[in-house]
PDB file of C-alpha atoms in Angstrom:
ATOM      1  CA  MET A 164     -21.327 -24.423 -11.799  1.00  0.00           C
ATOM      2  CA  CYS A 165     -21.211 -20.464 -10.699  1.00  0.00           C
ATOM      3  CA  PRO A 166     -23.353 -19.808  -7.916  1.00  0.00           C
ATOM      4  CA  VAL A 167     -26.026 -17.564  -8.469  1.00  0.00           C
ATOM      5  CA  ASP A 168     -24.309 -14.237  -7.349  1.00  0.00           C
ATOM      6  CA  PRO A 169     -20.193 -13.781  -7.364  1.00  0.00           C
ATOM      7  CA  LEU A 170     -20.171 -12.442  -3.277  1.00  0.00           C
ATOM      8  CA  SER A 171     -21.794 -16.080  -2.120  1.00  0.00           C
ATOM      9  CA  SER A 172     -19.838 -17.478  -4.507  1.00  0.00           C
ATOM     10  CA  LEU A 173     -16.947 -16.285  -2.687  1.00  0.00           C
ATOM     11  CA  LEU A 174     -18.458 -16.369   0.536  1.00  0.00           C
ATOM     12  CA  SER A 175     -18.526 -19.678   0.182  1.00  0.00           C
ATOM     13  CA  GLY A 176     -15.077 -21.057   0.847  1.00  0.00           C
ATOM     14  CA  ILE A 177     -15.056 -18.912   3.770  1.00  0.00           C
ATOM     15  CA  ARG A 178     -16.428 -19.698   7.645  1.00  0.00           C
ATOM     16  CA  ALA A 179     -16.830 -18.797  11.270  1.00  0.00           C
ATOM     17  CA  GLU A 180     -15.139 -21.103  13.708  1.00  0.00           C
ATOM     18  CA  GLY A 181     -14.888 -20.288  17.688  1.00  0.00           C
ATOM     19  CA  SER A 182     -16.471 -17.149  16.877  1.00  0.00           C
ATOM     20  CA  VAL A 183     -15.947 -15.822  21.001  1.00  0.00           C
ATOM     21  CA  VAL A 184     -18.629 -13.562  22.658  1.00  0.00           C
ATOM     22  CA  THR A 185     -17.047 -11.487  25.433  1.00  0.00           C
ATOM     23  CA  HIS A 186     -18.357  -9.195  27.758  1.00  0.00           C
ATOM     24  CA  ALA A 187     -16.006  -7.525  29.828  1.00  0.00           C
ATOM     25  CA  VAL A 188     -15.184  -5.156  32.034  1.00  0.00           C
ATOM     26  CA  LEU A 189     -11.599  -3.704  31.276  1.00  0.00           C
ATOM     27  CA  THR A 190     -10.033  -0.897  33.201  1.00  0.00           C
ATOM     28  CA  ALA A 191      -8.211   1.199  31.119  1.00  0.00           C
ATOM     29  CA  PRO A 192      -5.717   1.085  29.951  1.00  0.00           C
ATOM     30  CA  TRP A 193      -6.005  -2.090  28.470  1.00  0.00           C
ATOM     31  CA  THR A 194      -5.040  -3.973  24.797  1.00  0.00           C
ATOM     32  CA  ILE A 195      -6.302  -6.983  23.594  1.00  0.00           C
ATOM     33  CA  ARG A 196      -4.098  -8.337  20.705  1.00  0.00           C
ATOM     34  CA  PHE A 197      -5.546 -11.184  18.115  1.00  0.00           C
ATOM     35  CA  ALA A 198      -3.767 -13.159  17.340  1.00  0.00           C
ATOM     36  CA  ASP A 199      -5.450 -15.876  15.020  1.00  0.00           C
ATOM     37  CA  GLU A 200      -4.189 -14.916  12.218  1.00  0.00           C
ATOM     38  CA  ALA A 201      -7.709 -15.437  10.349  1.00  0.00           C
ATOM     39  CA  PRO A 202      -8.326 -14.237   7.027  1.00  0.00           C
ATOM     40  CA  LEU A 203     -10.889 -12.265   7.971  1.00  0.00           C
ATOM     41  CA  THR A 204     -11.987 -11.268  11.850  1.00  0.00           C
ATOM     42  CA  MET A 205     -15.182  -9.293  12.296  1.00  0.00           C
ATOM     43  CA  ILE A 206     -15.523  -6.964  15.638  1.00  0.00           C
ATOM     44  CA  SER A 207     -19.169  -6.089  16.838  1.00  0.00           C
ATOM     45  CA  VAL A 208     -18.811  -2.730  19.074  1.00  0.00           C
ATOM     46  CA  LEU A 209     -22.131  -3.438  21.633  1.00  0.00           C
ATOM     47  CA  ARG A 210     -20.692  -0.792  24.401  1.00  0.00           C
ATOM     48  CA  GLY A 211     -17.551   0.844  25.612  1.00  0.00           C
ATOM     49  CA  GLY A 212     -14.675   0.935  22.840  1.00  0.00           C
ATOM     50  CA  GLY A 213     -11.607   1.807  21.776  1.00  0.00           C
ATOM     51  CA  THR A 214      -9.072   2.325  18.746  1.00  0.00           C
ATOM     52  CA  LEU A 215      -8.131  -0.436  15.662  1.00  0.00           C
ATOM     53  CA  LEU A 216      -4.613  -0.659  15.626  1.00  0.00           C
ATOM     54  CA  LEU A 217      -2.839  -1.857  12.192  1.00  0.00           C
ATOM     55  CA  PRO A 218       0.317  -3.416  11.608  1.00  0.00           C
ATOM     56  CA  ASP A 219       1.103  -1.182   8.863  1.00  0.00           C
ATOM     57  CA  GLY A 220       0.207   2.003  11.447  1.00  0.00           C
ATOM     58  CA  THR A 221      -3.697   2.465  10.412  1.00  0.00           C
ATOM     59  CA  GLU A 222      -5.631   3.248  13.599  1.00  0.00           C
ATOM     60  CA  ARG A 223      -9.171   3.312  13.250  1.00  0.00           C
ATOM     61  CA  ALA A 224     -11.200   4.171  16.009  1.00  0.00           C
ATOM     62  CA  VAL A 225     -14.812   2.409  16.937  1.00  0.00           C
ATOM     63  CA  GLY A 226     -17.826   3.001  19.502  1.00  0.00           C
ATOM     64  CA  VAL A 227     -21.414   1.655  20.143  1.00  0.00           C
ATOM     65  CA  GLY A 228     -23.318   0.046  17.330  1.00  0.00           C
ATOM     66  CA  ASP A 229     -19.888  -0.447  14.977  1.00  0.00           C
ATOM     67  CA  THR A 230     -19.053  -3.722  13.080  1.00  0.00           C
ATOM     68  CA  ALA A 231     -15.321  -3.759  12.037  1.00  0.00           C
ATOM     69  CA  ILE A 232     -13.917  -5.875   9.524  1.00  0.00           C
ATOM     70  CA  VAL A 233      -9.958  -6.544   9.737  1.00  0.00           C
ATOM     71  CA  ARG A 234      -8.482  -8.018   6.626  1.00  0.00           C
ATOM     72  CA  GLY A 235      -5.168 -10.553   7.787  1.00  0.00           C
ATOM     73  CA  PRO A 236      -3.392 -12.210   8.532  1.00  0.00           C
ATOM     74  CA  ALA A 237      -1.309 -10.303  10.473  1.00  0.00           C
ATOM     75  CA  PRO A 238      -1.916 -10.165  14.262  1.00  0.00           C
ATOM     76  CA  PHE A 239      -3.746  -6.094  15.241  1.00  0.00           C
ATOM     77  CA  HIS A 240      -4.389  -5.137  18.619  1.00  0.00           C
ATOM     78  CA  LEU A 241      -7.752  -3.632  19.725  1.00  0.00           C
ATOM     79  CA  ALA A 242      -6.987  -0.674  22.729  1.00  0.00           C
ATOM     80  CA  ASP A 243      -8.686   2.354  24.582  1.00  0.00           C
ATOM     81  CA  ARG A 244      -6.474   4.626  23.500  1.00  0.00           C
ATOM     82  CA  PRO A 245      -3.677   4.528  20.383  1.00  0.00           C
ATOM     83  CA  THR A 246      -0.806   5.722  23.602  1.00  0.00           C
ATOM     84  CA  THR A 247      -1.130   2.333  25.506  1.00  0.00           C
ATOM     85  CA  VAL A 248       0.734  -0.124  23.629  1.00  0.00           C
ATOM     86  CA  HIS A 249       3.652   1.580  24.815  1.00  0.00           C
ATOM     87  CA  SER A 250       3.003   2.234  28.455  1.00  0.00           C
ATOM     88  CA  SER A 251       2.375  -0.570  30.797  1.00  0.00           C
ATOM     89  CA  HIS A 252      -1.342  -1.913  30.973  1.00  0.00           C
ATOM     90  CA  ALA A 253      -3.335  -4.697  31.023  1.00  0.00           C
ATOM     91  CA  ALA A 254      -3.220  -7.410  27.667  1.00  0.00           C
ATOM     92  CA  TYR A 255      -5.374  -9.994  26.510  1.00  0.00           C
ATOM     93  CA  GLU A 256      -4.577 -11.946  23.330  1.00  0.00           C
ATOM     94  CA  ILE A 257      -7.952 -13.300  21.607  1.00  0.00           C
ATOM     95  CA  ALA A 258      -6.387 -16.609  19.838  1.00  0.00           C
ATOM     96  CA  CYS A 259      -8.907 -19.077  17.878  1.00  0.00           C
ATOM     97  CA  PHE A 260      -6.870 -20.725  15.823  1.00  0.00           C
ATOM     98  CA  THR A 261      -4.536 -22.468  18.105  1.00  0.00           C
ATOM     99  CA  THR A 262      -3.898 -26.354  18.403  1.00  0.00           C
ATOM    100  CA  ASP A 263      -6.823 -26.470  21.101  1.00  0.00           C
ATOM    101  CA  THR A 264     -10.456 -26.778  19.586  1.00  0.00           C
ATOM    102  CA  GLU A 265     -12.122 -24.490  21.446  1.00  0.00           C
ATOM    103  CA  CYS A 266     -11.690 -20.942  20.196  1.00  0.00           C
ATOM    104  CA  THR A 267     -10.026 -18.872  23.759  1.00  0.00           C
ATOM    105  CA  ALA A 268     -10.290 -15.793  24.981  1.00  0.00           C
ATOM    106  CA  GLN A 269      -7.476 -15.422  27.889  1.00  0.00           C
ATOM    107  CA  GLU A 270      -8.155 -14.140  30.979  1.00  0.00           C
ATOM    108  CA  LEU A 271     -11.350 -11.782  29.468  1.00  0.00           C
ATOM    109  CA  GLY A 272     -12.899 -14.778  31.178  1.00  0.00           C
ATOM    110  CA  GLY A 273     -14.348 -16.488  28.575  1.00  0.00           C
ATOM    111  CA  ILE A 274     -17.832 -15.949  27.817  1.00  0.00           C
ATOM    112  CA  HIS A 275     -20.392 -13.714  30.393  1.00  0.00           C
ATOM    113  CA  TRP A 276     -22.840 -11.190  30.391  1.00  0.00           C
ATOM    114  CA  GLY A 277     -24.504  -8.905  32.332  1.00  0.00           C
ATOM    115  CA  ALA A 278     -21.702  -6.741  33.250  1.00  0.00           C
ATOM    116  CA  ASP A 279     -23.375  -3.145  35.048  1.00  0.00           C
ATOM    117  CA  SER A 280     -20.119  -0.819  35.328  1.00  0.00           C
ATOM    118  CA  GLU A 281     -20.112   1.929  33.215  1.00  0.00           C
ATOM    119  CA  GLU A 282     -16.342   0.640  32.121  1.00  0.00           C
ATOM    120  CA  ALA A 283     -17.928  -2.728  30.370  1.00  0.00           C
ATOM    121  CA  THR A 284     -16.605  -2.969  27.048  1.00  0.00           C
ATOM    122  CA  ALA A 285     -18.509  -5.662  25.633  1.00  0.00           C
ATOM    123  CA  LEU A 286     -17.295  -7.169  22.536  1.00  0.00           C
ATOM    124  CA  ILE A 287     -18.683  -9.987  20.039  1.00  0.00           C
ATOM    125  CA  VAL A 288     -15.386 -11.659  17.959  1.00  0.00           C
ATOM    126  CA  GLY A 289     -15.819 -14.250  14.819  1.00  0.00           C
ATOM    127  CA  ALA A 290     -12.437 -14.872  13.339  1.00  0.00           C
ATOM    128  CA  TYR A 291     -13.438 -16.807  10.029  1.00  0.00           C
ATOM    129  CA  ARG A 292     -10.934 -19.542   8.805  1.00  0.00           C
ATOM    130  CA  ALA A 293     -10.585 -20.502   5.218  1.00  0.00           C
ATOM    131  CA  SER A 294     -10.849 -23.563   2.902  1.00  0.00           C
ATOM    132  CA  GLY A 295      -9.042 -23.534  -0.560  1.00  0.00           C
ATOM    133  CA  ARG A 296      -8.198 -19.739  -2.640  1.00  0.00           C
ATOM    134  CA  ARG A 297     -11.679 -18.777  -3.856  1.00  0.00           C
ATOM    135  CA  HIS A 298     -12.581 -15.848  -0.680  1.00  0.00           C
ATOM    136  CA  GLU A 299      -9.143 -14.636  -2.085  1.00  0.00           C
ATOM    137  CA  ARG A 300     -10.801 -13.120  -4.810  1.00  0.00           C
ATOM    138  CA  LEU A 301     -13.147 -11.187  -2.475  1.00  0.00           C
ATOM    139  CA  LEU A 302      -9.945 -10.067  -0.146  1.00  0.00           C
ATOM    140  CA  ARG A 303      -8.192  -8.576  -2.633  1.00  0.00           C
ATOM    141  CA  ALA A 304     -11.470  -6.391  -2.732  1.00  0.00           C
ATOM    142  CA  LEU A 305     -11.637  -5.161   1.113  1.00  0.00           C
ATOM    143  CA  PRO A 306      -9.732  -2.504   2.726  1.00  0.00           C
ATOM    144  CA  PRO A 307      -6.598  -3.549   5.816  1.00  0.00           C
ATOM    145  CA  VAL A 308      -9.737  -2.294   7.774  1.00  0.00           C
ATOM    146  CA  LEU A 309     -13.926  -1.137   7.169  1.00  0.00           C
ATOM    147  CA  VAL A 310     -15.887   0.452  10.258  1.00  0.00           C
ATOM    148  CA  ILE A 311     -20.361  -0.147   9.919  1.00  0.00           C
ATOM    149  CA  LYS A 312     -22.324   1.595  12.085  1.00  0.00           C
ATOM    150  CA  GLU A 313     -25.245  -0.341  12.732  1.00  0.00           C
ATOM    151  CA  ASP A 314     -28.170   0.891  14.301  1.00  0.00           C
ATOM    152  CA  VAL A 315     -28.696   0.812  18.253  1.00  0.00           C
ATOM    153  CA  GLU A 316     -31.590  -1.467  17.854  1.00  0.00           C
ATOM    154  CA  VAL A 317     -29.696  -3.991  15.665  1.00  0.00           C
ATOM    155  CA  CYS A 318     -26.617  -3.899  17.899  1.00  0.00           C
ATOM    156  CA  ALA A 319     -29.773  -4.848  20.843  1.00  0.00           C
ATOM    157  CA  TRP A 320     -30.464  -7.408  18.826  1.00  0.00           C
ATOM    158  CA  LEU A 321     -27.336  -9.020  18.520  1.00  0.00           C
ATOM    159  CA  GLU A 322     -26.249  -8.556  21.884  1.00  0.00           C
ATOM    160  CA  THR A 323     -29.233 -10.209  22.964  1.00  0.00           C
ATOM    161  CA  ALA A 324     -29.621 -13.420  20.110  1.00  0.00           C
ATOM    162  CA  ALA A 325     -25.847 -13.970  21.245  1.00  0.00           C
ATOM    163  CA  ALA A 326     -26.597 -13.799  25.380  1.00  0.00           C
ATOM    164  CA  ASP A 327     -29.658 -16.469  24.031  1.00  0.00           C
ATOM    165  CA  ALA A 328     -26.888 -19.003  22.247  1.00  0.00           C
ATOM    166  CA  ALA A 329     -24.218 -18.415  25.217  1.00  0.00           C
ATOM    167  CA  HIS A 330     -26.684 -19.669  27.170  1.00  0.00           C
ATOM    168  CA  LEU A 331     -28.021 -22.896  25.569  1.00  0.00           C
ATOM    169  CA  SER A 332     -25.297 -26.227  26.250  1.00  0.00           C
ATOM    170  CA  ALA A 333     -26.119 -27.963  23.263  1.00  0.00           C
ATOM    171  CA  GLY A 334     -25.119 -26.905  19.878  1.00  0.00           C
ATOM    172  CA  SER A 335     -24.562 -23.383  21.271  1.00  0.00           C
ATOM    173  CA  GLN A 336     -20.916 -22.934  19.514  1.00  0.00           C
ATOM    174  CA  ALA A 337     -22.576 -23.840  16.508  1.00  0.00           C
ATOM    175  CA  LEU A 338     -25.342 -21.085  16.929  1.00  0.00           C
ATOM    176  CA  MET A 339     -22.835 -18.428  17.977  1.00  0.00           C
ATOM    177  CA  ASP A 340     -20.946 -19.243  14.184  1.00  0.00           C
ATOM    178  CA  ARG A 341     -24.162 -19.354  11.787  1.00  0.00           C
ATOM    179  CA  LEU A 342     -24.549 -15.598  13.595  1.00  0.00           C
ATOM    180  CA  LEU A 343     -21.142 -14.686  13.031  1.00  0.00           C
ATOM    181  CA  ASP A 344     -21.602 -16.085   9.242  1.00  0.00           C
ATOM    182  CA  TRP A 345     -25.111 -14.069   8.677  1.00  0.00           C
ATOM    183  CA  ALA A 346     -22.917 -10.882  10.269  1.00  0.00           C
ATOM    184  CA  LEU A 347     -20.771 -10.853   8.095  1.00  0.00           C
ATOM    185  CA  VAL A 348     -21.823 -11.174   4.722  1.00  0.00           C
ATOM    186  CA  CYS A 349     -24.889  -8.291   5.726  1.00  0.00           C
ATOM    187  CA  THR A 350     -22.014  -5.931   7.179  1.00  0.00           C
ATOM    188  CA  LEU A 351     -19.864  -6.354   3.568  1.00  0.00           C
ATOM    189  CA  ARG A 352     -22.945  -5.972   2.125  1.00  0.00           C
ATOM    190  CA  THR A 353     -23.105  -2.983   3.577  1.00  0.00           C
ATOM    191  CA  TRP A 354     -20.165  -1.705   3.339  1.00  0.00           C
ATOM    192  CA  PHE A 355     -20.086  -2.875  -0.570  1.00  0.00           C
ATOM    193  CA  ASP A 356     -23.461  -0.586  -1.245  1.00  0.00           C
ATOM    194  CA  ARG A 357     -22.310   2.237   0.097  1.00  0.00           C
ATOM    195  CA  ALA A 358     -18.804   1.958  -1.273  1.00  0.00           C
ATOM    196  CA  GLY A 359     -20.043   3.190  -4.488  1.00  0.00           C
ATOM    197  CA  ALA A 360     -17.973   3.816  -7.602  1.00  0.00           C
ATOM    198  CA  ASP A 361     -14.964   2.063  -4.746  1.00  0.00           C
ATOM    199  CA  ALA A 362     -17.114  -1.129  -4.811  1.00  0.00           C
ATOM    200  CA  PRO A 363     -15.732  -4.427  -6.901  1.00  0.00           C
ATOM    201  CA  SER A 364     -16.191  -4.164 -10.753  1.00  0.00           C
ATOM    202  CA  TRP A 365     -18.071  -7.772  -9.869  1.00  0.00           C
ATOM    203  CA  TYR A 366     -20.311  -5.560  -6.934  1.00  0.00           C
ATOM    204  CA  ARG A 367     -21.382  -3.197  -8.745  1.00  0.00           C
ATOM    205  CA  GLY A 368     -22.581  -5.069 -12.254  1.00  0.00           C
ATOM    206  CA  LEU A 369     -24.769  -6.563 -10.076  1.00  0.00           C
ATOM    207  CA  THR A 370     -26.555  -3.515  -9.556  1.00  0.00           C
ATOM    208  CA  ASP A 371     -27.093  -2.241 -12.627  1.00  0.00           C
ATOM    209  CA  PRO A 372     -29.707  -2.620 -14.312  1.00  0.00           C
ATOM    210  CA  VAL A 373     -28.557  -2.907 -17.830  1.00  0.00           C
ATOM    211  CA  LEU A 374     -25.746  -5.160 -16.809  1.00  0.00           C
ATOM    212  CA  ALA A 375     -27.436  -7.761 -14.231  1.00  0.00           C
ATOM    213  CA  PRO A 376     -29.880  -9.859 -16.585  1.00  0.00           C
ATOM    214  CA  ALA A 377     -26.675 -10.661 -18.556  1.00  0.00           C
ATOM    215  CA  LEU A 378     -24.309 -10.905 -15.579  1.00  0.00           C
ATOM    216  CA  GLN A 379     -26.755 -13.357 -14.098  1.00  0.00           C
ATOM    217  CA  ALA A 380     -27.330 -15.921 -17.452  1.00  0.00           C
ATOM    218  CA  PHE A 381     -23.557 -15.463 -17.165  1.00  0.00           C
ATOM    219  CA  HIS A 382     -23.074 -16.892 -13.538  1.00  0.00           C
ATOM    220  CA  ASP A 383     -25.625 -18.860 -13.614  1.00  0.00           C
ATOM    221  CA  ARG A 384     -24.100 -20.763 -16.507  1.00  0.00           C
ATOM    222  CA  PRO A 385     -21.301 -20.308 -17.049  1.00  0.00           C
ATOM    223  CA  ALA A 386     -20.308 -23.290 -19.714  1.00  0.00           C
ATOM    224  CA  GLU A 387     -22.066 -21.673 -22.087  1.00  0.00           C
ATOM    225  CA  ALA A 388     -20.447 -20.250 -25.050  1.00  0.00           C
ATOM    226  CA  TRP A 389     -21.423 -16.694 -24.405  1.00  0.00           C
ATOM    227  CA  THR A 390     -20.956 -14.066 -26.789  1.00  0.00           C
ATOM    228  CA  VAL A 391     -21.060 -10.268 -26.308  1.00  0.00           C
ATOM    229  CA  ALA A 392     -23.676 -10.809 -28.913  1.00  0.00           C
ATOM    230  CA  SER A 393     -25.981 -13.038 -26.909  1.00  0.00           C
ATOM    231  CA  LEU A 394     -25.314 -10.949 -23.201  1.00  0.00           C
ATOM    232  CA  ALA A 395     -26.924  -8.162 -25.186  1.00  0.00           C
ATOM    233  CA  ALA A 396     -29.793  -9.801 -25.861  1.00  0.00           C
ATOM    234  CA  ARG A 397     -30.041 -10.842 -22.129  1.00  0.00           C
ATOM    235  CA  ALA A 398     -29.575  -7.585 -20.980  1.00  0.00           C
ATOM    236  CA  GLY A 399     -32.239  -6.261 -23.404  1.00  0.00           C
ATOM    237  CA  VAL A 400     -29.588  -3.397 -25.516  1.00  0.00           C
ATOM    238  CA  SER A 401     -27.518  -3.093 -28.552  1.00  0.00           C
ATOM    239  CA  ARG A 402     -24.170  -4.951 -28.888  1.00  0.00           C
ATOM    240  CA  ALA A 403     -22.377  -2.035 -28.860  1.00  0.00           C
ATOM    241  CA  LEU A 404     -24.362   0.112 -26.085  1.00  0.00           C
ATOM    242  CA  PHE A 405     -23.723  -3.416 -24.096  1.00  0.00           C
ATOM    243  CA  ALA A 406     -19.871  -3.764 -24.802  1.00  0.00           C
ATOM    244  CA  LYS A 407     -19.636   0.203 -24.001  1.00  0.00           C
ATOM    245  CA  ARG A 408     -21.331   0.541 -20.802  1.00  0.00           C
ATOM    246  CA  PHE A 409     -19.848  -3.114 -19.686  1.00  0.00           C
ATOM    247  CA  THR A 410     -16.213  -1.728 -20.604  1.00  0.00           C
ATOM    248  CA  LYS A 411     -17.013   1.607 -18.418  1.00  0.00           C
ATOM    249  CA  LEU A 412     -18.521   0.184 -15.470  1.00  0.00           C
ATOM    250  CA  MET A 413     -16.266  -3.074 -15.304  1.00  0.00           C
ATOM    251  CA  GLY A 414     -13.346  -1.780 -16.088  1.00  0.00           C
ATOM    252  CA  ARG A 415     -12.550  -4.513 -18.889  1.00  0.00           C
ATOM    253  CA  PRO A 416     -14.176  -5.581 -22.073  1.00  0.00           C
ATOM    254  CA  PRO A 417     -17.244  -8.086 -21.073  1.00  0.00           C
ATOM    255  CA  LEU A 418     -15.729 -11.555 -22.953  1.00  0.00           C
ATOM    256  CA  THR A 419     -12.192 -10.372 -20.524  1.00  0.00           C
ATOM    257  CA  TYR A 420     -14.533 -10.093 -17.500  1.00  0.00           C
ATOM    258  CA  LEU A 421     -15.722 -13.862 -18.460  1.00  0.00           C
ATOM    259  CA  THR A 422     -12.674 -15.101 -19.125  1.00  0.00           C
ATOM    260  CA  GLU A 423     -11.392 -13.876 -15.529  1.00  0.00           C
ATOM    261  CA  CYS A 424     -13.893 -14.932 -13.931  1.00  0.00           C
ATOM    262  CA  ARG A 425     -13.856 -18.547 -15.447  1.00  0.00           C
ATOM    263  CA  MET A 426     -10.249 -18.551 -14.717  1.00  0.00           C
ATOM    264  CA  ASP A 427     -10.804 -17.792 -10.915  1.00  0.00           C
ATOM    265  CA  GLU A 428     -13.588 -20.579 -10.604  1.00  0.00           C
ATOM    266  CA  ALA A 429     -11.441 -23.537 -12.484  1.00  0.00           C
ATOM    267  CA  GLU A 430      -8.551 -22.338  -9.847  1.00  0.00           C
ATOM    268  CA  ALA A 431     -11.078 -23.015  -6.740  1.00  0.00           C
ATOM    269  CA  LEU A 432     -11.674 -25.884  -8.191  1.00  0.00           C
ATOM    270  CA  LEU A 433      -8.460 -27.064  -9.090  1.00  0.00           C
ATOM    271  CA  THR A 434      -7.740 -26.648  -5.614  1.00  0.00           C
ATOM    272  CA  ASP A 435     -10.869 -27.139  -3.912  1.00  0.00           C
ATOM    273  CA  THR A 436     -11.796 -30.124  -5.567  1.00  0.00           C
ATOM    274  CA  ASP A 437     -10.570 -33.325  -7.333  1.00  0.00           C
ATOM    275  CA  LEU A 438     -11.528 -33.288 -10.766  1.00  0.00           C
ATOM    276  CA  SER A 439     -10.403 -33.732 -13.594  1.00  0.00           C
ATOM    277  CA  ILE A 440      -8.956 -31.745 -15.661  1.00  0.00           C
ATOM    278  CA  ALA A 441     -11.120 -32.224 -18.611  1.00  0.00           C
ATOM    279  CA  ARG A 442     -14.256 -32.196 -16.573  1.00  0.00           C
ATOM    280  CA  ILE A 443     -12.859 -28.415 -15.123  1.00  0.00           C
ATOM    281  CA  ALA A 444     -12.847 -26.820 -18.581  1.00  0.00           C
ATOM    282  CA  ARG A 445     -16.171 -28.617 -19.560  1.00  0.00           C
ATOM    283  CA  SER A 446     -17.795 -26.605 -16.011  1.00  0.00           C
ATOM    284  CA  VAL A 447     -16.556 -23.462 -16.874  1.00  0.00           C
ATOM    285  CA  GLY A 448     -17.106 -23.216 -20.817  1.00  0.00           C
ATOM    286  CA  TYR A 449     -14.165 -24.803 -22.802  1.00  0.00           C
ATOM    287  CA  ALA A 450     -14.579 -27.362 -25.120  1.00  0.00           C
ATOM    288  CA  ASP A 451     -12.036 -29.668 -24.923  1.00  0.00           C
ATOM    289  CA  ALA A 452      -8.738 -29.954 -21.969  1.00  0.00           C
ATOM    290  CA  PHE A 453      -6.120 -28.254 -24.953  1.00  0.00           C
ATOM    291  CA  GLY A 454      -7.907 -24.913 -24.887  1.00  0.00           C
ATOM    292  CA  PHE A 455      -8.845 -24.943 -21.334  1.00  0.00           C
ATOM    293  CA  SER A 456      -4.783 -25.455 -20.065  1.00  0.00           C
ATOM    294  CA  ALA A 457      -3.881 -23.040 -23.427  1.00  0.00           C
ATOM    295  CA  ALA A 458      -5.763 -20.715 -21.746  1.00  0.00           C
ATOM    296  CA  PHE A 459      -5.216 -21.106 -17.981  1.00  0.00           C
ATOM    297  CA  LYS A 460      -1.342 -21.291 -18.533  1.00  0.00           C
ATOM    298  CA  ARG A 461      -2.044 -17.772 -20.679  1.00  0.00           C
ATOM    299  CA  HIS A 462      -3.614 -16.294 -17.378  1.00  0.00           C
ATOM    300  CA  LYS A 463      -2.250 -17.755 -14.080  1.00  0.00           C
ATOM    301  CA  GLY A 464       1.453 -18.508 -15.519  1.00  0.00           C
ATOM    302  CA  LEU A 465       1.474 -22.464 -14.819  1.00  0.00           C
ATOM    303  CA  SER A 466      -0.130 -25.180 -16.640  1.00  0.00           C
ATOM    304  CA  PRO A 467      -3.542 -26.389 -14.854  1.00  0.00           C
ATOM    305  CA  SER A 468      -2.030 -29.437 -13.503  1.00  0.00           C
ATOM    306  CA  THR A 469       1.293 -27.752 -12.581  1.00  0.00           C
ATOM    307  CA  PHE A 470      -1.197 -25.177 -10.700  1.00  0.00           C
ATOM    308  CA  ARG A 471      -2.344 -28.172  -9.314  1.00  0.00           C
ATOM    309  CA  ALA A 472       0.250 -29.915  -8.008  1.00  0.00           C
ATOM    310  CA  ALA A 473       2.062 -26.346  -6.615  1.00  0.00           C
ATOM    311  CA  ALA A 474      -0.741 -25.473  -4.123  1.00  0.00           C
ATOM    312  CA  ALA A 475      -1.125 -28.912  -3.040  1.00  0.00           C
TER     313      ALA A 475
END
């Protein structure tokens, strides 16, 4: 069954593992190559700064208090300035998803704190692993890179929390990873809030006073036989008003959205679990496997069993 809100559901398939906390003294010119091929990489700049360089030519400056989320899987760079990559410079690499069990910050000296140099660049880097396909809908809603400016006090708190985690021996990596998970949720939620009309429809709908009660009811109980009339009743408005408002804000009619959501959930269940097709059909609101299979093939181009086999 779907969780209460779509963002929680989409984030359930992506987690920080082997995060790096590094307070590196970098003397210009320098570059850091991020070679994880991770679905998402988050970089919080606590001190110093630089320019993010993406494979498509995008350049994005980041400074103190900025948190950037870069959508993978292509490698990218952070440099003191854009022109550095074309000249002689000190080159470093961060790779968390290597064959080693630990995330490594090559030549950056690992986890350390307390550098006093004016040239110090302090970063918290989190690379996120994905399990299954549930996160793919989230990735489609994000730009190649997004940057959120945090309050200086929040930045100071994050540095203190990371330093405390780094100095603890027992459970320090798990603590740091959970801190990065928390930071990812906060950063994405802030970006979606600020994106306005550019935010994905499933997020905008949950902030609308009319649509939110209906959407929450659906995501709470996706297997229920929802109709436009029953959703409108949840919203407390007429059927016609609900359908018009829903289509305008969400970009498609209510039942089209419900079917898309059910098919996305079914796709995740087919790849992430060994539930039978009949069980999956019931969990996403279909009375039998035949009707579900026909709907799934119509929307995804493959039957559920063929899709599952291909994914495996």
